[in-house]
Coordinates of C-alpha atoms and ligand atoms in Angstrom, one line a residue:
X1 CA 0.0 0.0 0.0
X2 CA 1.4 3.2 -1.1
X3 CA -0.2 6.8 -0.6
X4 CA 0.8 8.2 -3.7
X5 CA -0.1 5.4 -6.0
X6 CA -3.8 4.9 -7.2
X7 CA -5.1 2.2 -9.3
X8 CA -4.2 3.3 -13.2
X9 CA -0.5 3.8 -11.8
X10 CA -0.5 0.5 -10.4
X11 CA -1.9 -1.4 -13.9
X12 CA 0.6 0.8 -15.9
X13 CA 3.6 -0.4 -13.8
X14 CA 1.9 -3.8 -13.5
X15 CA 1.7 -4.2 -17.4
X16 CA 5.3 -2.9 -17.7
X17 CA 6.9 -5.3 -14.4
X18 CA 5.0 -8.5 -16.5
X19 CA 6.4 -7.4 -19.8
X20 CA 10.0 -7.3 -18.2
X21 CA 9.8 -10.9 -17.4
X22 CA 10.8 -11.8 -20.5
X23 CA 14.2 -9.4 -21.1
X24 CA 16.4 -11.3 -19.0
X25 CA 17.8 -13.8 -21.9
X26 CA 18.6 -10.3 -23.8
X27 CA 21.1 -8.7 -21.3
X28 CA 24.0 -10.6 -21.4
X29 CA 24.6 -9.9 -25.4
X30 CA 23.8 -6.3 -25.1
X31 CA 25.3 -5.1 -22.1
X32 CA 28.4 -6.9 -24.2
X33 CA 27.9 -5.1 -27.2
X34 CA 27.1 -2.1 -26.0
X35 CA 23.6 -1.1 -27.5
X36 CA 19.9 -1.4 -26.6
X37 CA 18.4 -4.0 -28.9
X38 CA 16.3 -2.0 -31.5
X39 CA 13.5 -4.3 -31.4
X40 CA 13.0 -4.0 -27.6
X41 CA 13.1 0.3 -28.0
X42 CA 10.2 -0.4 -30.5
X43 CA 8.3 -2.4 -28.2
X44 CA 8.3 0.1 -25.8
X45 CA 6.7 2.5 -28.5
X46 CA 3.8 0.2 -29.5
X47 CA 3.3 -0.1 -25.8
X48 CA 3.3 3.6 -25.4
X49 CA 5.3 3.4 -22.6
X50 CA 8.1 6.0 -24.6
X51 CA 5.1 8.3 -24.9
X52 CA 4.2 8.1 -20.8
X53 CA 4.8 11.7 -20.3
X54 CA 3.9 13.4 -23.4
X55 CA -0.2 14.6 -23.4
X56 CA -3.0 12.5 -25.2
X57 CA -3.3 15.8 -27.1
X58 CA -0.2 15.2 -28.5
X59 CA -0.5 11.6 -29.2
X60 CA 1.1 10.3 -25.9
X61 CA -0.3 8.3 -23.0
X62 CA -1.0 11.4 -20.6
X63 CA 0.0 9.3 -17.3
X64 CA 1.4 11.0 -14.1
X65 CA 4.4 11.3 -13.1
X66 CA 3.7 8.9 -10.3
X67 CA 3.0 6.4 -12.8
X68 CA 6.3 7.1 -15.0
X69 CA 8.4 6.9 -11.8
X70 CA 7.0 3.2 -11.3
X71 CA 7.2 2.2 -14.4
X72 CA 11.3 3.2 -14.4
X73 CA 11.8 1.2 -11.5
X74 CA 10.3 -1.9 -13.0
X75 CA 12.4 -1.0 -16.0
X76 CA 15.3 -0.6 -13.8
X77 CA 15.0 -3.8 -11.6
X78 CA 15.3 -5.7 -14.9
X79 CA 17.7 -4.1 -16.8
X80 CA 19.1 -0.7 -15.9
X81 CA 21.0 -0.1 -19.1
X82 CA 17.4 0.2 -20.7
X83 CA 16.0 2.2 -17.9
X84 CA 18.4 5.1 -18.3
X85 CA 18.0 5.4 -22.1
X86 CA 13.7 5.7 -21.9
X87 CA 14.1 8.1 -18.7
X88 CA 16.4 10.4 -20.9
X89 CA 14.3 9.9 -23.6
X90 CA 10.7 10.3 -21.6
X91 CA 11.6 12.1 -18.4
X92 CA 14.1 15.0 -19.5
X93 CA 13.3 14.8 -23.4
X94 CA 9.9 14.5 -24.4
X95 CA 9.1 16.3 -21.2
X96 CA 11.1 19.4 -21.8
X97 CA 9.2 19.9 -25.5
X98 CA 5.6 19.4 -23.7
X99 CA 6.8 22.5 -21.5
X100 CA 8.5 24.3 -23.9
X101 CA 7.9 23.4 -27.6
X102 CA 6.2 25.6 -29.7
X103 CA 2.7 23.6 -31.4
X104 CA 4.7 23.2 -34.4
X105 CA 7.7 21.9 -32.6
X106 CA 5.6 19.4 -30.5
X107 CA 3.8 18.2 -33.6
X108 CA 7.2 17.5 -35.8
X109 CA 9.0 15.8 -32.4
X110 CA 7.2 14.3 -29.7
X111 CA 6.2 11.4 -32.6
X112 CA 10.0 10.7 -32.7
X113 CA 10.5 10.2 -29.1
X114 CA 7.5 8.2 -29.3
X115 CA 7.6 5.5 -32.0
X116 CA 10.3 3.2 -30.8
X117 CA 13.0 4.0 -33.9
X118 CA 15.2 5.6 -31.6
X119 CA 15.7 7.5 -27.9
X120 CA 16.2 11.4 -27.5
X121 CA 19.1 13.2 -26.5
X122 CA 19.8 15.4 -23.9
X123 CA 23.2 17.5 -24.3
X124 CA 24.1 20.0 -21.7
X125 CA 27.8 18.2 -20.4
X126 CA 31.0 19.8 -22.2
X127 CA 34.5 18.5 -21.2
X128 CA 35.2 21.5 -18.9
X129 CA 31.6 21.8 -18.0
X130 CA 29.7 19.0 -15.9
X131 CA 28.2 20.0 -12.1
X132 CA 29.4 23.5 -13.4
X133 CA 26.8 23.7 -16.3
X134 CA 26.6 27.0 -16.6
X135 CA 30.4 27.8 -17.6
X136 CA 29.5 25.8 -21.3
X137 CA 31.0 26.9 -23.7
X138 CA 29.1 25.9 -26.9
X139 CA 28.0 28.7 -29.0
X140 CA 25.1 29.6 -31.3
X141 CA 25.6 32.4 -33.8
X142 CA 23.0 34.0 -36.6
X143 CA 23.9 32.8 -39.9
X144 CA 21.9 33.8 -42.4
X145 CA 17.8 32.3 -41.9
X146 CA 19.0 29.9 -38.8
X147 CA 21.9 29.2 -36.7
X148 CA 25.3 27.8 -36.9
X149 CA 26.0 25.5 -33.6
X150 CA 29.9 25.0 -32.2
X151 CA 31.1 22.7 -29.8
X152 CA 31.4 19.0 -28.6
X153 CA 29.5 17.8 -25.9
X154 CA 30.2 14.8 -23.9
X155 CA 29.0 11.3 -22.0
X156 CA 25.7 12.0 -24.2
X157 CA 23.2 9.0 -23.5
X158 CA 21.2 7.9 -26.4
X159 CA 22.9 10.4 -29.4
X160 CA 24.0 6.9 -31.4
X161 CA 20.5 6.1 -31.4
X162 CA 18.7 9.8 -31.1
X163 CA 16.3 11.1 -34.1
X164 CA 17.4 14.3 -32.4
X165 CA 18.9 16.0 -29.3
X166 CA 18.2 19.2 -27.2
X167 CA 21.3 20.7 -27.6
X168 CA 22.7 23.9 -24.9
X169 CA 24.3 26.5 -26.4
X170 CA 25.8 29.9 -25.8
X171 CA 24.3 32.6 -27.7
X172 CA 26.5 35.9 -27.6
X173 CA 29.3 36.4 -24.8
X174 CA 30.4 34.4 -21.6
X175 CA 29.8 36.9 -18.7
X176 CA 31.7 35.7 -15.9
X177 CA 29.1 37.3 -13.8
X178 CA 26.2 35.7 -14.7
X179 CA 28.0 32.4 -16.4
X180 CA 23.8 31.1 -17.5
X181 CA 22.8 34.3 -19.3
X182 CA 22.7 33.8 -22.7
X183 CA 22.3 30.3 -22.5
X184 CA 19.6 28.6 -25.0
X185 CA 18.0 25.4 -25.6
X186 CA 18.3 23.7 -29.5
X187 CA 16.4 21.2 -31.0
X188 CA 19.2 19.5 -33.0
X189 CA 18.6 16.9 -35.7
X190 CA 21.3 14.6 -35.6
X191 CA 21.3 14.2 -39.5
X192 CA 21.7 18.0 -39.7
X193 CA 24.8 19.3 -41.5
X194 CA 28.0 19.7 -39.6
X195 CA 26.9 17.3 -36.5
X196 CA 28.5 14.0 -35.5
X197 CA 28.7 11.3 -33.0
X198 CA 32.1 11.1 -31.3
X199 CA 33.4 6.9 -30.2
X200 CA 31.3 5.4 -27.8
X201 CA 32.5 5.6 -24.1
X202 CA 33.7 2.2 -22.1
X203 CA 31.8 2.4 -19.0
X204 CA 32.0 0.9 -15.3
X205 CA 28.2 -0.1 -15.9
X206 CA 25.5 0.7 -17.6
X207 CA 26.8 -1.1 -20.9
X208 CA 24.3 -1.8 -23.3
X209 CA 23.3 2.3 -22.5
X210 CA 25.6 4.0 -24.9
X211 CA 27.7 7.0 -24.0
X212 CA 29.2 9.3 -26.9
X213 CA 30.3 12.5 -27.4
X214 CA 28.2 15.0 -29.9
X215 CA 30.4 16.7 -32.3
X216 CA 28.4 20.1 -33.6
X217 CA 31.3 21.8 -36.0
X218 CA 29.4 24.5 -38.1
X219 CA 26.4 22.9 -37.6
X220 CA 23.0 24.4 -39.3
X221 CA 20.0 24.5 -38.0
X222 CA 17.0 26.2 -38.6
X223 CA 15.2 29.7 -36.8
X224 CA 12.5 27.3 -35.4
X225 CA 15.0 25.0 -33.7
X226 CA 14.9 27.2 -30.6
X227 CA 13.2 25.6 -27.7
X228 CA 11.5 28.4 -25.8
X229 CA 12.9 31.8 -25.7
X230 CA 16.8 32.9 -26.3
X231 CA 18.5 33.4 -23.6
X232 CA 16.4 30.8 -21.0
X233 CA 17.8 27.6 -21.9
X234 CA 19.7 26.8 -18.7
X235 CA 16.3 27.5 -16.8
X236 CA 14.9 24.9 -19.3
X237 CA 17.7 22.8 -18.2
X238 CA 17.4 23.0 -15.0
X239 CA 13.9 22.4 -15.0
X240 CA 14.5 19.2 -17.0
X241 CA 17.0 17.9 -14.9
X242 CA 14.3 18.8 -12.0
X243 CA 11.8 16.0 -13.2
X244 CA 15.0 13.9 -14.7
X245 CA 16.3 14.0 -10.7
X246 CA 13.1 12.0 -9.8
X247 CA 13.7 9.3 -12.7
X248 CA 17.1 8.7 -11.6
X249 CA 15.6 8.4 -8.2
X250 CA 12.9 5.8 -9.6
X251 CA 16.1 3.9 -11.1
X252 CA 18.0 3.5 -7.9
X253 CA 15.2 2.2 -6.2
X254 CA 14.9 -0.2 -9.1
X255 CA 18.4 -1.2 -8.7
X256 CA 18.6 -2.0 -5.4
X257 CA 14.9 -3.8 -4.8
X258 CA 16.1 -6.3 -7.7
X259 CA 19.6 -6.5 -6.3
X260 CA 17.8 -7.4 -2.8
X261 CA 15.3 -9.9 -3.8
X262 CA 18.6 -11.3 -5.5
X263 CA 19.9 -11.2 -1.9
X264 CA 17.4 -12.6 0.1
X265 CA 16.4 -15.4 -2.3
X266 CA 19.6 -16.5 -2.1
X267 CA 20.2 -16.3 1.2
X268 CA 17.1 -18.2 1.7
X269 CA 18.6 -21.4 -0.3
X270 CA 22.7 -21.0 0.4
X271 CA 23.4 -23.4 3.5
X272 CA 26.5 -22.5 5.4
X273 CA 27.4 -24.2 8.9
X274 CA 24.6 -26.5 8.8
X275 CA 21.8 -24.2 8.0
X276 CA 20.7 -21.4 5.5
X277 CA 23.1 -18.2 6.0
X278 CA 19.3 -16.2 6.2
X279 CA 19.2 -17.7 9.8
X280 CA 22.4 -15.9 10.4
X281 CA 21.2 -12.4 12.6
X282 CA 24.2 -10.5 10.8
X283 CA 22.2 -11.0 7.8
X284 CA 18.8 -10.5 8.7
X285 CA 20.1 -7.3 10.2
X286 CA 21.8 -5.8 7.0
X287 CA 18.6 -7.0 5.1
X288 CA 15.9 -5.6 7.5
X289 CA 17.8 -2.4 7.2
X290 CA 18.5 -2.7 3.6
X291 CA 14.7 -3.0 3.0
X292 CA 13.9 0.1 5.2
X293 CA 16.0 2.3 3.4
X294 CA 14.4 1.0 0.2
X295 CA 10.7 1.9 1.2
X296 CA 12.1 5.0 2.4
X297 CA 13.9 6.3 -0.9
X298 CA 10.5 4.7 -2.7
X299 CA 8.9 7.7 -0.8
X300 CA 10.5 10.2 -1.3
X301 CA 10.4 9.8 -5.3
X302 CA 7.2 9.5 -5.2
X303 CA 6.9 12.5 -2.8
X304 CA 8.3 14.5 -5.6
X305 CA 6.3 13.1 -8.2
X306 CA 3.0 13.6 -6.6
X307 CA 3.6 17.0 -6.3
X308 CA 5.1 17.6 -9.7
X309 CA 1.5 16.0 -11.2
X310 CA 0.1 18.6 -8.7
X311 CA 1.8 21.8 -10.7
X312 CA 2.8 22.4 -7.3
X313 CA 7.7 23.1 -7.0
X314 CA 9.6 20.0 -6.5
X315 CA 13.0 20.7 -7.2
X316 CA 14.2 20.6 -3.6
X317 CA 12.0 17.2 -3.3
X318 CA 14.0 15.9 -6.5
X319 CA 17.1 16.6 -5.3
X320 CA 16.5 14.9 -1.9
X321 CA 14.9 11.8 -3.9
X322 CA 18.0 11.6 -5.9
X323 CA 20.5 12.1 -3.3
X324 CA 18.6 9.5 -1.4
X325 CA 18.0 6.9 -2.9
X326 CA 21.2 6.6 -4.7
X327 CA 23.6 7.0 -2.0
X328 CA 20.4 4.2 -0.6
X329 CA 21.4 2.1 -4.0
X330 CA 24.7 1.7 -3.4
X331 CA 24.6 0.6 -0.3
X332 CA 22.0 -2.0 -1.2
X333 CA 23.8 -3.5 -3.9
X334 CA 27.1 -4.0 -2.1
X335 CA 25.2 -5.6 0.7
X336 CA 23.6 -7.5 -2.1
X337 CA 26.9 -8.9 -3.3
X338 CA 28.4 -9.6 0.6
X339 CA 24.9 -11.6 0.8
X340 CA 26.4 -13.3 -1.9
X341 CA 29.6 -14.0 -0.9
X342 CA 32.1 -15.2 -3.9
X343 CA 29.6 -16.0 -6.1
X344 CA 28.5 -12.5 -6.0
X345 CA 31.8 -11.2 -7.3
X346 CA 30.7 -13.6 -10.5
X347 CA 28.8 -12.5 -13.4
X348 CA 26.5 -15.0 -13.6
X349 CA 24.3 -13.7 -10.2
X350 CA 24.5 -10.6 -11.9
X351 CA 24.2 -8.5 -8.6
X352 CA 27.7 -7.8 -9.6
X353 CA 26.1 -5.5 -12.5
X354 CA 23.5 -4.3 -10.9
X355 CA 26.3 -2.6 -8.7
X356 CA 28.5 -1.8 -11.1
X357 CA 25.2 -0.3 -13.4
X358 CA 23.8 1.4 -9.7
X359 CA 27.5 3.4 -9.1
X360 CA 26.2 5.9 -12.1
X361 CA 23.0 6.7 -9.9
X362 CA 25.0 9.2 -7.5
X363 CA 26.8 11.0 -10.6
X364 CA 24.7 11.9 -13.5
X365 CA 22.0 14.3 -13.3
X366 CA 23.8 15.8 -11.1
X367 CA 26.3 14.5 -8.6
X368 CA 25.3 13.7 -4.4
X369 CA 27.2 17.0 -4.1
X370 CA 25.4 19.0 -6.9
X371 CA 22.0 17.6 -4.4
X372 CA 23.5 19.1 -1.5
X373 CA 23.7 22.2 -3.3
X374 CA 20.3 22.6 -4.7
X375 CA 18.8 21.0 -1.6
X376 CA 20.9 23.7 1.2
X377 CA 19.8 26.4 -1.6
X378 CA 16.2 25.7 -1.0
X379 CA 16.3 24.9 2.7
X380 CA 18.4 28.3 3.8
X381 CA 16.7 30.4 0.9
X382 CA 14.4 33.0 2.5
Ligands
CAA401 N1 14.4 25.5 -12.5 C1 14.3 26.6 -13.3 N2 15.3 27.6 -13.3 C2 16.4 27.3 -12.5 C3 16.5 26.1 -11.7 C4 15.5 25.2 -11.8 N3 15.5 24.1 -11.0 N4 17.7 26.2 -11.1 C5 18.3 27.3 -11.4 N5 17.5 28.0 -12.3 C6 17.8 29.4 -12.8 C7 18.0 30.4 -11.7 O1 16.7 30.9 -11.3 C8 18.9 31.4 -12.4 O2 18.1 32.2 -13.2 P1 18.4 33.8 -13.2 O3 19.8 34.0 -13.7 O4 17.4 34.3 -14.2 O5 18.2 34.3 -11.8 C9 19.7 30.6 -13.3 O6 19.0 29.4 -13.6 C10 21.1 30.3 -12.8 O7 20.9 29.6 -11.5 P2 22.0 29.4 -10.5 O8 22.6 30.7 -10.1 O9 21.5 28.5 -9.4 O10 23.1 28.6 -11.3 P3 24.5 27.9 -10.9 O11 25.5 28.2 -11.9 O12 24.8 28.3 -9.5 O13 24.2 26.3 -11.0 C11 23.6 24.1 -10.3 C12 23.3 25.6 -10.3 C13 22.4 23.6 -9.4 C14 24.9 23.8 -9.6 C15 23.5 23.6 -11.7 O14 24.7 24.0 -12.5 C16 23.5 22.0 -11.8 O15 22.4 21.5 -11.6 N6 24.6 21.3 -12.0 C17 24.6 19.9 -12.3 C18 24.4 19.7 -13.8 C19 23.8 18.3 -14.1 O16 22.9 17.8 -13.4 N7 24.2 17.7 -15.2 C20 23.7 16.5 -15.6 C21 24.0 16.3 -17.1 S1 22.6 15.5 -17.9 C22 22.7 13.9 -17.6 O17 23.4 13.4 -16.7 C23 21.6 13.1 -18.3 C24 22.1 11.8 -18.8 O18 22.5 11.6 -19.9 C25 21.9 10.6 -17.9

């Protein structure tokens, strides 16, 4: 029983925990080869769930953001590397053009974030910019009816597989005082003129999610490819990243509920000294609290998403979901893998990937630290 939850959220995330059931058999290639299979991203289209966030007005499924945060953990307690690529694609994505996207803009896109051919892009991170977002340094200039885009962007998730990205750039001068102004929001297409895909990254986890670098070198786009107006794109970020904070939450919890039931299964069956080790009160201890801070970090994502579907600010409730619940998840799965014992440190258990895959959860979309920040903001504003 969960206060936030009502009955449509629970079918949705049913529908989408049964239809999981089924991907196991799939990881082990992919995470390998480093991509999402195609045919499951088009699944997940015909199902709707890529279209969760975006309006019925505009062709999506119109659920809450209660529902979406449920349906990520599912998505994340079977396979993490898939997780991360729908919650760029759904929670920062498609959710940035609903706020922001002119009619025309939401009519030409949201169907490509929707139909399962590929995942969106999100591309704020420079080399010299990461938890300092602000300081980018890509930059947007007039050229004659549209815009010629400069710089190279890094750790993008999705971009080998993204119809299109939203792209930050800087449009006029860096003012050291006020690093954000001129900052605005692109909608790139990736087969525009003058943009490629760097070599995907090698990752500690999160494998099959690919990670490359976007290379914009005179790249054109067109006047309508501004998201929003000039000049407020790192508030458009930031408010992304708001509702992206509560996704990543919805993953860690994901994370470490499958890494547990991993745990406690198998302490259930694995007999040490005469008897299962789940007899052993050392165990049941770590578990018992392992499974508190679980229902706890559950909380407060949902906390955060009930009152983003309520119009009403989140971002402080975001940031302490996120900071939560991942510092929660790594904790969770390395009790997972001491539950485990040697065979944890193997492969085939594969709690040994869901911590290597859960270590990301404290870093992107903003670091544990970047959470202190926005949280201490909030708390001693006023
Ligand atoms: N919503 C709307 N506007 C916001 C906002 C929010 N949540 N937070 C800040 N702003 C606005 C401010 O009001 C301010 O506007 P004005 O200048 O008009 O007053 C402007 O943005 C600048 O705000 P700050 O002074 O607070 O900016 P800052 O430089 O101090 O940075 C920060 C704040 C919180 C540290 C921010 O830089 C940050 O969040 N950093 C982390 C970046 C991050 O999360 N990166 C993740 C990369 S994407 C990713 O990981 C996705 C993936 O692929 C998995």
């Amino acid at each position: 029983m969960n206060p936030f939850v009502g009955e449509t959220e629970r079918a949705l995330s049913g529908a989408v925990a049964d239809w999981t059931k089924n991907l196991a058999e799939r990881i082990p290639a992919a995470e390998m080869e480093g991509a999402l299979p195609s045919d499951l991203v088009a699944e997940l289209g015909r199902l709707g769930v890529l279209g969760m966030t975006i309006p019925e007005a505009d062709g999506g499924l119109g659920a809450s953001a209660v529902a979406f945060a449920l349906v990520l953990e599912e998505l994340s307690a079977a396979w993490p590397s898939l997780a991360v690529g729908v919650a760029v694609n759904s929670g920062i994505v498609a959710s940035s053009l609903v706020r922001f996207g002119s009619p025309e803009q939401r009519k030409r896109w949201l169907p490509k974030l929707m139909d399962g051919a590929g995942l969106g892009a999100f591309a704020l991170t420079e080399a010299s910019s990461g938890s300092d977002a602000a300081s980018l340094r890509t930059t947007a200039r007039r050229d004659g009816s549209g815009w010629r885009i400069d710089g190279r962007k890094q750790f993008i998730t999705n971009a080998r597989y993204a119809p299109f990205a939203i792209v930050l750039a800087r449009v006029g001068e860096f003012d050291v005082k006020r690093t954000s102004a001129g900052i605005t929001a692109f909608v790139v297409p990736l087969d525009a003129d003058g943009v490629s895909i760097g070599s995907s990254e090698r990752k500690m986890g999160l494998r099959a999610s690919d990670t490359s670098a976007l290379i914009l070198d005179a790249a054109r786009v067109d006047r309508d490819a501004v998201l929003g107006e000039e000049g407020n794109g790192f508030a458009i970020a930031m408010s992304g990243l708001d509702g992206g904070r509560i996704g990543i939450a919805a993953q860690s919890v994901g994370i470490a509920r499958r890494a547990l039931e991993i745990a406690r299964a198998y302490a259930k069956e694995r007999k040490q000294f005469g008897r299962p080790i789940a007899d052993f009160e050392g165990l049941r201890f770590r578990l018992a609290k392992a499974d508190s801070d679980l229902a706890a970090a559950r909380l407060l994502a949902l906390r955060a998403a009930w009152l983003r579907d309520r119009g009403r600010p989140f971002t402080r409730e975001a940031a302490m979901a996120k900071l939560y619940a991942s510092e929660m998840a790594q904790r969770a799965t390395h009790a997972a893998v001491q539950v485990l014992g040697g065979n944890g440190y193997m492969r085939d258990y594969a709690v040994e990937r869901y911590a290597r895959d859960g270590r990301a959860t404290t870093i992107y979309e903003g670091t544990s630290e970047i959470q202190r920040i926005v949280i201490a903001r909030s708390l001693l504003a006023a």
